[in-house]
Short mmCIF file of N, CA and C in Angstrom, two decimals:
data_model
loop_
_atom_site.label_atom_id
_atom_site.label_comp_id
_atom_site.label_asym_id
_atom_site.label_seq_id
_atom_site.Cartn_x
_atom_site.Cartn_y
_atom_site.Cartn_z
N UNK A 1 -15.19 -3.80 -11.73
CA UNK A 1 -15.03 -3.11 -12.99
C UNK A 1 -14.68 -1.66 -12.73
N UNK A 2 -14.41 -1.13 -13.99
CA UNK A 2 -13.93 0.50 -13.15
C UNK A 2 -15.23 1.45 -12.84
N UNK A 3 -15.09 2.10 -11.76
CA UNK A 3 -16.10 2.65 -11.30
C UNK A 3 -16.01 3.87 -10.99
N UNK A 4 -14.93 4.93 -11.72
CA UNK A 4 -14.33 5.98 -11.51
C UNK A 4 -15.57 6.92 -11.97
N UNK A 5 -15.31 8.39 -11.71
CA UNK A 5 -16.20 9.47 -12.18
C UNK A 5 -15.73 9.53 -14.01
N UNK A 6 -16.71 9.60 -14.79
CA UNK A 6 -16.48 10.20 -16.22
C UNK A 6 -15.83 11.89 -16.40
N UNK A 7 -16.54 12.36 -15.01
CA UNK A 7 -16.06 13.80 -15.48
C UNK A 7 -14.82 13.75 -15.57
N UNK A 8 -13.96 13.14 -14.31
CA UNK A 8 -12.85 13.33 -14.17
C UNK A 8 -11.59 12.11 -15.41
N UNK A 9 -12.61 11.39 -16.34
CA UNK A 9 -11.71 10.63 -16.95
C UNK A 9 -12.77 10.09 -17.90
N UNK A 10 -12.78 10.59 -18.68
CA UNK A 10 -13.93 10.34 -20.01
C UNK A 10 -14.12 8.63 -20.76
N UNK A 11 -13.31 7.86 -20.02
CA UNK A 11 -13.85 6.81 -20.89
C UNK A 11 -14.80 6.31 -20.57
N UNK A 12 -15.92 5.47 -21.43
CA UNK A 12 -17.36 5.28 -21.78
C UNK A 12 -17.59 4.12 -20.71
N UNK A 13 -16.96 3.49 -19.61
CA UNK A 13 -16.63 2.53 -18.33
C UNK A 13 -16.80 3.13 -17.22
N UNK A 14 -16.24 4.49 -17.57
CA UNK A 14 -16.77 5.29 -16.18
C UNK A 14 -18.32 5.99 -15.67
N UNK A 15 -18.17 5.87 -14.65
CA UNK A 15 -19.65 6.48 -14.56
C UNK A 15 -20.33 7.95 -15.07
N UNK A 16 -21.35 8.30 -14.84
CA UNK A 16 -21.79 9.28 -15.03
C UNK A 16 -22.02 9.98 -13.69
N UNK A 17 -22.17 11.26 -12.93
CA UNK A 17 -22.57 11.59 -11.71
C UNK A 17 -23.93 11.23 -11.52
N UNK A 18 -24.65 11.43 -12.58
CA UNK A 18 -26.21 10.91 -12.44
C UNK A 18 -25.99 9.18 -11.46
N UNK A 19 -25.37 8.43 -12.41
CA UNK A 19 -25.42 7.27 -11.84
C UNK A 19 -24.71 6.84 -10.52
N UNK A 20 -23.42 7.91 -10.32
CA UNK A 20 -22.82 7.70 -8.85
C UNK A 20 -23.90 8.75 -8.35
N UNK A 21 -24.75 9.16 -7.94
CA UNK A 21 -25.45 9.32 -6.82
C UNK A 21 -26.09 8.64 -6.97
N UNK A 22 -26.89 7.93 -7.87
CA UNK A 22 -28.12 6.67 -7.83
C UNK A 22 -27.09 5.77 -6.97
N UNK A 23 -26.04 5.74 -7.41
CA UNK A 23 -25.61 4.41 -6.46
C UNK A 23 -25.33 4.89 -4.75
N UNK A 24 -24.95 6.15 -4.71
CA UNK A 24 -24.67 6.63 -3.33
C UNK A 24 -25.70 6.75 -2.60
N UNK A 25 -26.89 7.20 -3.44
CA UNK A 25 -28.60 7.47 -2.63
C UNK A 25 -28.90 6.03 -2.24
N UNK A 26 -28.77 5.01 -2.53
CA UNK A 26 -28.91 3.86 -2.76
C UNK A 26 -27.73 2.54 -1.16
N UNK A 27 -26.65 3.23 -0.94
CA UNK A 27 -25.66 3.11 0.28
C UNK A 27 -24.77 2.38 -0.81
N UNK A 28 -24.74 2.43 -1.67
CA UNK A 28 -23.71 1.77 -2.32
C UNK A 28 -22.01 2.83 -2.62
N UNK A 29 -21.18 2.39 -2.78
CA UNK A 29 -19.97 2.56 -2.86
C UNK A 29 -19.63 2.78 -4.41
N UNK A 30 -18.88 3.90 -4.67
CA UNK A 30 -18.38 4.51 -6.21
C UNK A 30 -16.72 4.73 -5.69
N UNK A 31 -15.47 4.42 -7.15
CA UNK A 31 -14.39 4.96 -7.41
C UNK A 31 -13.36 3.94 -6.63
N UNK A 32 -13.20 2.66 -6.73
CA UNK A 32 -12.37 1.61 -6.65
C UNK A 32 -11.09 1.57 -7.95
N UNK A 33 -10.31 2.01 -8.02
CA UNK A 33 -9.48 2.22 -8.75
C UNK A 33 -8.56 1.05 -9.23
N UNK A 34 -8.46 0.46 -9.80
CA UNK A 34 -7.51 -0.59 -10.05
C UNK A 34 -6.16 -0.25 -10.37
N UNK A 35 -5.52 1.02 -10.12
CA UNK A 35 -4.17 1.79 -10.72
C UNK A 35 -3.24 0.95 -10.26
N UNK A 36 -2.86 -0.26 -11.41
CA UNK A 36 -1.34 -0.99 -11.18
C UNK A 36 -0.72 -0.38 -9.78
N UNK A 37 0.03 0.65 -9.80
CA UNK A 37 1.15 0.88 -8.41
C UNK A 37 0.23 0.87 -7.32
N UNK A 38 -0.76 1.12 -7.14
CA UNK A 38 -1.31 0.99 -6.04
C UNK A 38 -1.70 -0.17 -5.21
N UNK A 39 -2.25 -0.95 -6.17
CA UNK A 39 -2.35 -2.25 -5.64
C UNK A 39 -1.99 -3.46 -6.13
N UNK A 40 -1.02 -3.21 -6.97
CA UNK A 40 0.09 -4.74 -7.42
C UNK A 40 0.74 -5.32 -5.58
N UNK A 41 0.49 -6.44 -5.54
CA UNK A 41 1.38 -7.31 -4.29
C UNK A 41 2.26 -8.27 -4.67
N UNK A 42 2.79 -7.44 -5.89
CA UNK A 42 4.22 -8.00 -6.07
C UNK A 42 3.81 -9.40 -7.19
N UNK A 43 5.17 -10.18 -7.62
CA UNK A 43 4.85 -11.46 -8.60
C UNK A 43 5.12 -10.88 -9.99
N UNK A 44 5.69 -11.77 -10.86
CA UNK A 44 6.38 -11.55 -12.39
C UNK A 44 5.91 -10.82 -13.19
N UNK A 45 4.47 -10.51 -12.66
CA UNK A 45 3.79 -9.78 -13.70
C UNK A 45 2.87 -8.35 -13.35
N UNK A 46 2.12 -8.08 -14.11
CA UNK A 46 1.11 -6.33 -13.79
C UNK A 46 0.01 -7.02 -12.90
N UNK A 47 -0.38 -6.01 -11.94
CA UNK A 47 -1.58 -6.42 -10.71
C UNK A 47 -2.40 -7.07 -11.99
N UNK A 48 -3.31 -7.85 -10.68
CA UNK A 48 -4.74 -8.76 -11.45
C UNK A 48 -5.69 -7.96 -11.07
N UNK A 49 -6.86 -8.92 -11.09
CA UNK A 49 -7.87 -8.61 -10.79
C UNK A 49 -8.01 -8.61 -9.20
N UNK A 50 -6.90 -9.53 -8.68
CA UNK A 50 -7.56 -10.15 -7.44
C UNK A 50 -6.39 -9.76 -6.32
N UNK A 51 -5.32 -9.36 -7.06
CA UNK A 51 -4.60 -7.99 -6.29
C UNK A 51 -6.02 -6.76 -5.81
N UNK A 52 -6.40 -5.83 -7.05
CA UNK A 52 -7.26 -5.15 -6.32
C UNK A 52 -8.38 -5.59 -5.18
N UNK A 53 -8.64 -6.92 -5.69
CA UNK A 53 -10.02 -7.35 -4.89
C UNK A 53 -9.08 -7.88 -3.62
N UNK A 54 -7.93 -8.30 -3.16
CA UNK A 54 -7.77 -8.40 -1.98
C UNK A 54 -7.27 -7.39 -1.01
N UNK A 55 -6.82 -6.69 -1.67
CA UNK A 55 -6.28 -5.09 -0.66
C UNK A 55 -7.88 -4.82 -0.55
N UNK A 56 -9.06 -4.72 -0.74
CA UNK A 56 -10.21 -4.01 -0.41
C UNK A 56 -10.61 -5.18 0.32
N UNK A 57 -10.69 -5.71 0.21
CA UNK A 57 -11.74 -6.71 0.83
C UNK A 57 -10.38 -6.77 2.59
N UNK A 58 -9.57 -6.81 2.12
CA UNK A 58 -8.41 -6.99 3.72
C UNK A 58 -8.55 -5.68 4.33
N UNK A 59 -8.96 -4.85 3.89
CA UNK A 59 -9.08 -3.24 4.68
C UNK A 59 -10.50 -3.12 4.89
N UNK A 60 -11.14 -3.16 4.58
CA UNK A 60 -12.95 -3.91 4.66
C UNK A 60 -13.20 -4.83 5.92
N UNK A 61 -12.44 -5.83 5.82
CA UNK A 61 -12.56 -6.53 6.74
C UNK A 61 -12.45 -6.29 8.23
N UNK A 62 -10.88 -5.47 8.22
CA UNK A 62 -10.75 -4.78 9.72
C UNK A 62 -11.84 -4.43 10.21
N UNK A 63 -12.67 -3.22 9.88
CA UNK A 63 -13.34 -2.43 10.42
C UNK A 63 -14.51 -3.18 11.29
N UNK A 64 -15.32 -3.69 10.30
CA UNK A 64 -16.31 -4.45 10.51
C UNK A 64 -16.15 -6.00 11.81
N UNK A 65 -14.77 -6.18 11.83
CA UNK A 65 -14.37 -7.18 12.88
C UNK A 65 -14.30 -5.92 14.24
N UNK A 66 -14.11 -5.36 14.30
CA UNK A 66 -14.33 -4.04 15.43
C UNK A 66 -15.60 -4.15 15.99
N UNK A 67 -16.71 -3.98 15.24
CA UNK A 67 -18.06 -4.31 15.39
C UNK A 67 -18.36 -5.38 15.91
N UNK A 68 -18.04 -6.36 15.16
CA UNK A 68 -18.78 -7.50 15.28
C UNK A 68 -17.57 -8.63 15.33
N UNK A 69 -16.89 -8.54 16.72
CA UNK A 69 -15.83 -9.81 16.85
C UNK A 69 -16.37 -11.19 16.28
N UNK A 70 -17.46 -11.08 17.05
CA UNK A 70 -17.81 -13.06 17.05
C UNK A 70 -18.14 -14.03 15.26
N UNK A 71 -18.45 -12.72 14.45
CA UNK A 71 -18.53 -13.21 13.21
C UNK A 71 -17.26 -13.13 12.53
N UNK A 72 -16.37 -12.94 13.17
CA UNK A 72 -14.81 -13.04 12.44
C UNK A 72 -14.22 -14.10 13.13
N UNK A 73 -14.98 -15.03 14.28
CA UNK A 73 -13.69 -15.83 15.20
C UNK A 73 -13.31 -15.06 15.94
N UNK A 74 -13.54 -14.00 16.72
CA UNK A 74 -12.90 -13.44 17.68
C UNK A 74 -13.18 -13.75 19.18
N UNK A 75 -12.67 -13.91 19.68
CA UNK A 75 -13.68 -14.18 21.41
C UNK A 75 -13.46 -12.38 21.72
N UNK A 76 -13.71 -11.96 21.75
CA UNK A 76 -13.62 -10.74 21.96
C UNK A 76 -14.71 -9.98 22.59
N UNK A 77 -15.80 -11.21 23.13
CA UNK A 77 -17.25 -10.60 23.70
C UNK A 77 -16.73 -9.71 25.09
N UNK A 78 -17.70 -8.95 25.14
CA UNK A 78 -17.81 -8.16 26.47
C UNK A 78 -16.42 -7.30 26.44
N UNK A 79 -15.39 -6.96 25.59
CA UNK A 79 -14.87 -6.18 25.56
C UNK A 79 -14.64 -4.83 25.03
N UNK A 80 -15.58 -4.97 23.31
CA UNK A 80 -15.72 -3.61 22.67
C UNK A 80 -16.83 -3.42 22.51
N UNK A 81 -17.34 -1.87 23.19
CA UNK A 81 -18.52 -1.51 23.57
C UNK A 81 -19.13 -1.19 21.91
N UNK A 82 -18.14 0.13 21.10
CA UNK A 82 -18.37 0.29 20.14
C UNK A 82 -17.75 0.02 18.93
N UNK A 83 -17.45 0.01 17.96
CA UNK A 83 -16.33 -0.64 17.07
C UNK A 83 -16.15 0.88 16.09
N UNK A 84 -15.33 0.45 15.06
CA UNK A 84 -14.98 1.72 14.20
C UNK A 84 -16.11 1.97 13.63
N UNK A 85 -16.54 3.18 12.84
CA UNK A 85 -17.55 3.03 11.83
C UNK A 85 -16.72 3.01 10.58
N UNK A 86 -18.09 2.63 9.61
CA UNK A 86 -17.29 2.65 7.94
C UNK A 86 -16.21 3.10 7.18
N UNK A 87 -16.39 4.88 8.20
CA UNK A 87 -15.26 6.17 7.81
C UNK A 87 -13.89 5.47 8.17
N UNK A 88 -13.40 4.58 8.57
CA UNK A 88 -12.18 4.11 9.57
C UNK A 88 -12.05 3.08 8.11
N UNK A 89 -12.29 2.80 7.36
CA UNK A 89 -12.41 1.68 6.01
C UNK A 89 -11.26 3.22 5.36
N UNK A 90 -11.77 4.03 4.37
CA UNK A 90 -11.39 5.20 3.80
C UNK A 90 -9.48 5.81 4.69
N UNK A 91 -10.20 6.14 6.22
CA UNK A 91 -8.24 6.26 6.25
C UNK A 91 -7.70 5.22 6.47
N UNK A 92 -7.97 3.96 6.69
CA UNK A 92 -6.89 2.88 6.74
C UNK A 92 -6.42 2.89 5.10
N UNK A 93 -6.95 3.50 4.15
CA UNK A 93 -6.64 3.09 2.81
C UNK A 93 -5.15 4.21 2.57
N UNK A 94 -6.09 5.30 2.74
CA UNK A 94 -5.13 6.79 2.65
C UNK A 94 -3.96 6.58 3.74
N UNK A 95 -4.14 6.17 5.17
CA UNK A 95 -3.04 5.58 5.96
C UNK A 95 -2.11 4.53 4.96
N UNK A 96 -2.12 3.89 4.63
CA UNK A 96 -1.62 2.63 4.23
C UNK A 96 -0.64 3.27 2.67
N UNK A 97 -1.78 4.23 2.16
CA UNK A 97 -0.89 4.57 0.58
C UNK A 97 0.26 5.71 1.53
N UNK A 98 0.46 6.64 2.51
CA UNK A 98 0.95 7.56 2.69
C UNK A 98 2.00 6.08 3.28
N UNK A 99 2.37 5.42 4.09
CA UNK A 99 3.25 4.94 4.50
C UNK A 99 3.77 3.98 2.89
N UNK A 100 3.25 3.53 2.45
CA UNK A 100 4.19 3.07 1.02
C UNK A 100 4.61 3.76 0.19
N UNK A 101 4.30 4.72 0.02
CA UNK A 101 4.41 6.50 -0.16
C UNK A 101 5.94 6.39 0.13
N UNK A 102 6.02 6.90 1.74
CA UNK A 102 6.99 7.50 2.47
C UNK A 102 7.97 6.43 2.19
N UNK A 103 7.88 5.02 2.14
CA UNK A 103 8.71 3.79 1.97
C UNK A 103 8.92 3.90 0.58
N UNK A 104 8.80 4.28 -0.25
CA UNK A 104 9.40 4.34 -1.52
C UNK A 104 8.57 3.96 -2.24
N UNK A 105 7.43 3.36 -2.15
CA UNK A 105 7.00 2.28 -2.93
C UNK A 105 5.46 2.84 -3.51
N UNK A 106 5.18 2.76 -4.62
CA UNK A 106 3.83 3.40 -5.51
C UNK A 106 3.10 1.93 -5.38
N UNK A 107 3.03 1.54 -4.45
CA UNK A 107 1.91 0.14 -4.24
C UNK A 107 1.48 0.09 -2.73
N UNK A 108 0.70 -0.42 -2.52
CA UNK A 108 0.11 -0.50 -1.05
C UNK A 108 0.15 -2.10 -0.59
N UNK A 109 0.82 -2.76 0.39
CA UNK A 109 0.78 -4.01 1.00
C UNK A 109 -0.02 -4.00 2.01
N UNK A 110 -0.39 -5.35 2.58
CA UNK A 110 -1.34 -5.35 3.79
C UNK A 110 -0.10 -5.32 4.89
N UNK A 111 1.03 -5.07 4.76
CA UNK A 111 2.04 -5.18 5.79
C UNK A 111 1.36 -3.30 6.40
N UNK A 112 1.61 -2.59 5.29
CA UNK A 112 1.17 -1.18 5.21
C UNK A 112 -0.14 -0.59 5.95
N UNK A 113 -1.23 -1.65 5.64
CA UNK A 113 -2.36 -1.87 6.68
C UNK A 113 -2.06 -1.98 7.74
N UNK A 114 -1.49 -3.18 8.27
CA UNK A 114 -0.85 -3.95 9.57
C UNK A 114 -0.58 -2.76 10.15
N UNK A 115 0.59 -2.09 9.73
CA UNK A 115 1.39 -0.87 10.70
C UNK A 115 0.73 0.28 10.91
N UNK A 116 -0.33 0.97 10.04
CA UNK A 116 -0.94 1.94 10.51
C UNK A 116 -2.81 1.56 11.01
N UNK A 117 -2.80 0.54 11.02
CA UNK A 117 -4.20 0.25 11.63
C UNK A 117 -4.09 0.86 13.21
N UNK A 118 -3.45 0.69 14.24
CA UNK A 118 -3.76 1.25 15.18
C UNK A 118 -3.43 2.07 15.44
N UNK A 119 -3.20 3.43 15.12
CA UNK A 119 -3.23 4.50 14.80
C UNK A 119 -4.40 5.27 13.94
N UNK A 120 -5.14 4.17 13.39
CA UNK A 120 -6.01 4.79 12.79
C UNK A 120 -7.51 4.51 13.56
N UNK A 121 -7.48 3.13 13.84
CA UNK A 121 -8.50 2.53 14.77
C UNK A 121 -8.73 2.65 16.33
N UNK A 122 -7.14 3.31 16.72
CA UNK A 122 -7.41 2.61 18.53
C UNK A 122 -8.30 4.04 18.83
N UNK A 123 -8.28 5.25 18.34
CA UNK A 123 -9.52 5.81 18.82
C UNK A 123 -10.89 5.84 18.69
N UNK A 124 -11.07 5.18 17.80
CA UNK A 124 -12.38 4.31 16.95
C UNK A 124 -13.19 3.81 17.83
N UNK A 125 -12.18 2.92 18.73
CA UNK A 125 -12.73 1.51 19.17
C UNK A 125 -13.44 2.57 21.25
N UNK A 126 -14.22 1.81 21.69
CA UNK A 126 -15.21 2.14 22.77
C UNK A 126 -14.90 1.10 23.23
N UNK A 127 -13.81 0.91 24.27
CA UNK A 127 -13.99 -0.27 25.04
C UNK A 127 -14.85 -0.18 26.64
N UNK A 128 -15.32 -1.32 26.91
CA UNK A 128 -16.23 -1.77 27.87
C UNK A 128 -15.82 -1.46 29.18
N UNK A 129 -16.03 -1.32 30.61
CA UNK A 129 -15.61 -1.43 31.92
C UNK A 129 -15.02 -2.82 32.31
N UNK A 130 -14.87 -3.81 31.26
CA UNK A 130 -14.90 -4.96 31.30
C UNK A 130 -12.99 -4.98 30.82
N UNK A 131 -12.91 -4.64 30.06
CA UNK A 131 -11.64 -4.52 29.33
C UNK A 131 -10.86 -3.68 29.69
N UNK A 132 -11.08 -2.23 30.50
CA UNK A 132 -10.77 -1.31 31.17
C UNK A 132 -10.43 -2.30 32.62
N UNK A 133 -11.54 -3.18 33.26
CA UNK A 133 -10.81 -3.46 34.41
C UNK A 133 -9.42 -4.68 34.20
N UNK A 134 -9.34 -4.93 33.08
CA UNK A 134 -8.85 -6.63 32.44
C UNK A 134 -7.66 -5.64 32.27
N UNK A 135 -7.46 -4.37 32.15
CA UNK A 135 -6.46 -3.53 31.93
C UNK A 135 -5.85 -4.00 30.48
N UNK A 136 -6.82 -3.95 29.59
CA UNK A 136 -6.74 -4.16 27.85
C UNK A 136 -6.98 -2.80 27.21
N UNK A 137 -5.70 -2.68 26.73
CA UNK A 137 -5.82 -1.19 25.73
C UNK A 137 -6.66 -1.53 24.32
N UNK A 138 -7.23 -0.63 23.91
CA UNK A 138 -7.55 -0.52 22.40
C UNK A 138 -6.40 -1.32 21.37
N UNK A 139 -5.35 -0.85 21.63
CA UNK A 139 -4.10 -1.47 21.10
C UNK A 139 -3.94 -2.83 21.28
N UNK A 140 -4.41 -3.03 22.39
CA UNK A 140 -4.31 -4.76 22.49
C UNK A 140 -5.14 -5.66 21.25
N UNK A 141 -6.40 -5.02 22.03
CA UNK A 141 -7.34 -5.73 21.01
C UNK A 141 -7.55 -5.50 19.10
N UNK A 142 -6.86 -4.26 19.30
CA UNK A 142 -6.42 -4.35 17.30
C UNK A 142 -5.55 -5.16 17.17
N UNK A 143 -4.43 -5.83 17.99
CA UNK A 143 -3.38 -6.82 17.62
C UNK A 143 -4.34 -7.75 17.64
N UNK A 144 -4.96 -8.20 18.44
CA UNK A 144 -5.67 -9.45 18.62
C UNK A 144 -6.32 -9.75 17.20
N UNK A 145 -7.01 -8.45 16.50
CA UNK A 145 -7.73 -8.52 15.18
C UNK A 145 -6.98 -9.08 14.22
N UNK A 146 -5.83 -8.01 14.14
CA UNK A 146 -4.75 -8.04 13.25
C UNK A 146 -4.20 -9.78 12.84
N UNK A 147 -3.55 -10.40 14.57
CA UNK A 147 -3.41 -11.38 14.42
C UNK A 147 -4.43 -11.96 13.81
N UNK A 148 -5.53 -12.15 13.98
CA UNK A 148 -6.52 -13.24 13.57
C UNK A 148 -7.04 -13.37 12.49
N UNK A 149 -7.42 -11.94 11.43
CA UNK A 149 -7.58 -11.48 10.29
C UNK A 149 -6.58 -12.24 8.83
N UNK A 150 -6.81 -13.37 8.44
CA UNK A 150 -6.18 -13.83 7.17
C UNK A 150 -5.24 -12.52 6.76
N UNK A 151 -4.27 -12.63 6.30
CA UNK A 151 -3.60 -11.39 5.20
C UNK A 151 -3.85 -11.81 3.80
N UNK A 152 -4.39 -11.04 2.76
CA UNK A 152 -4.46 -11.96 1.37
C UNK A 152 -3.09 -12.17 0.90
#
């Protein structure tokens, strides 16, 4: 639902600041925007619901497969020491709108993800002595994600 600030846009849907810090004190997440150009992925008609809900949930997903290969299907044990943190969720988003941006386009694709994820992640990622001797770049193993990661 919309979850924008009221100050900045007065309709009675948006929050109050009182309530986005209850939700921020709380670890929860405020200001998911549903703005048509941003996240329409194309088709006869105006974004859905599930346009927005799959560009977040596909940029969401990356990060957390960094962390935690083996709960995504990854064999990826013994190679990443540390994974991205949360903050790496936020510029893959801002990465992704500046390259559809620069491409002409007022919408964001997961192609847009795809191309600036390692650039945004390969310094993120802490790889092991294990992967260092296997002579595996950071870069490798974000393709490996990339590949394996559904696209919505």
């Amino acid at each position: 639902s919309h979850a924008n600030p009221r100050r900045l846009a007065p309709n009675p849907r948006n929050l109050t600041d009182d309530v986005i810090r209850a939700v921020a004190d709380s670890g929860g997440l405020v200001g998911v925007c549903g703005w048509g150009p941003i996240c329409w992925r194309g088709g006869p008609s105006r974004p859905t619901v599930e346009d927005v809900v799959a560009h977040i949930e596909y940029i969401v997903e990356l990060v957390p497969a960094t962390r935690r290969p083996n709960d995504y299907g990854l064999d990826l044990a013994g190679l990443i020491q540390y994974g991205a943190s949360p903050r790496a969720t936020i510029f893959l988003q801002r990465g992704a709108k500046a390259l559809a941006f620069l491409d002409g386009r007022a919408f964001v694709t997961p192609d847009d993800v795809k191309a600036i994820a390692p650039d945004i992640l390969r310094h993120r990622l802490i790889m092991t002595y294990e992967a260092e001797a296997e002579e595996l770049t950071a870069d490798m193993l974000i393709a490996r994600i990339l590949q394996h990661l559904p696209v919505p």
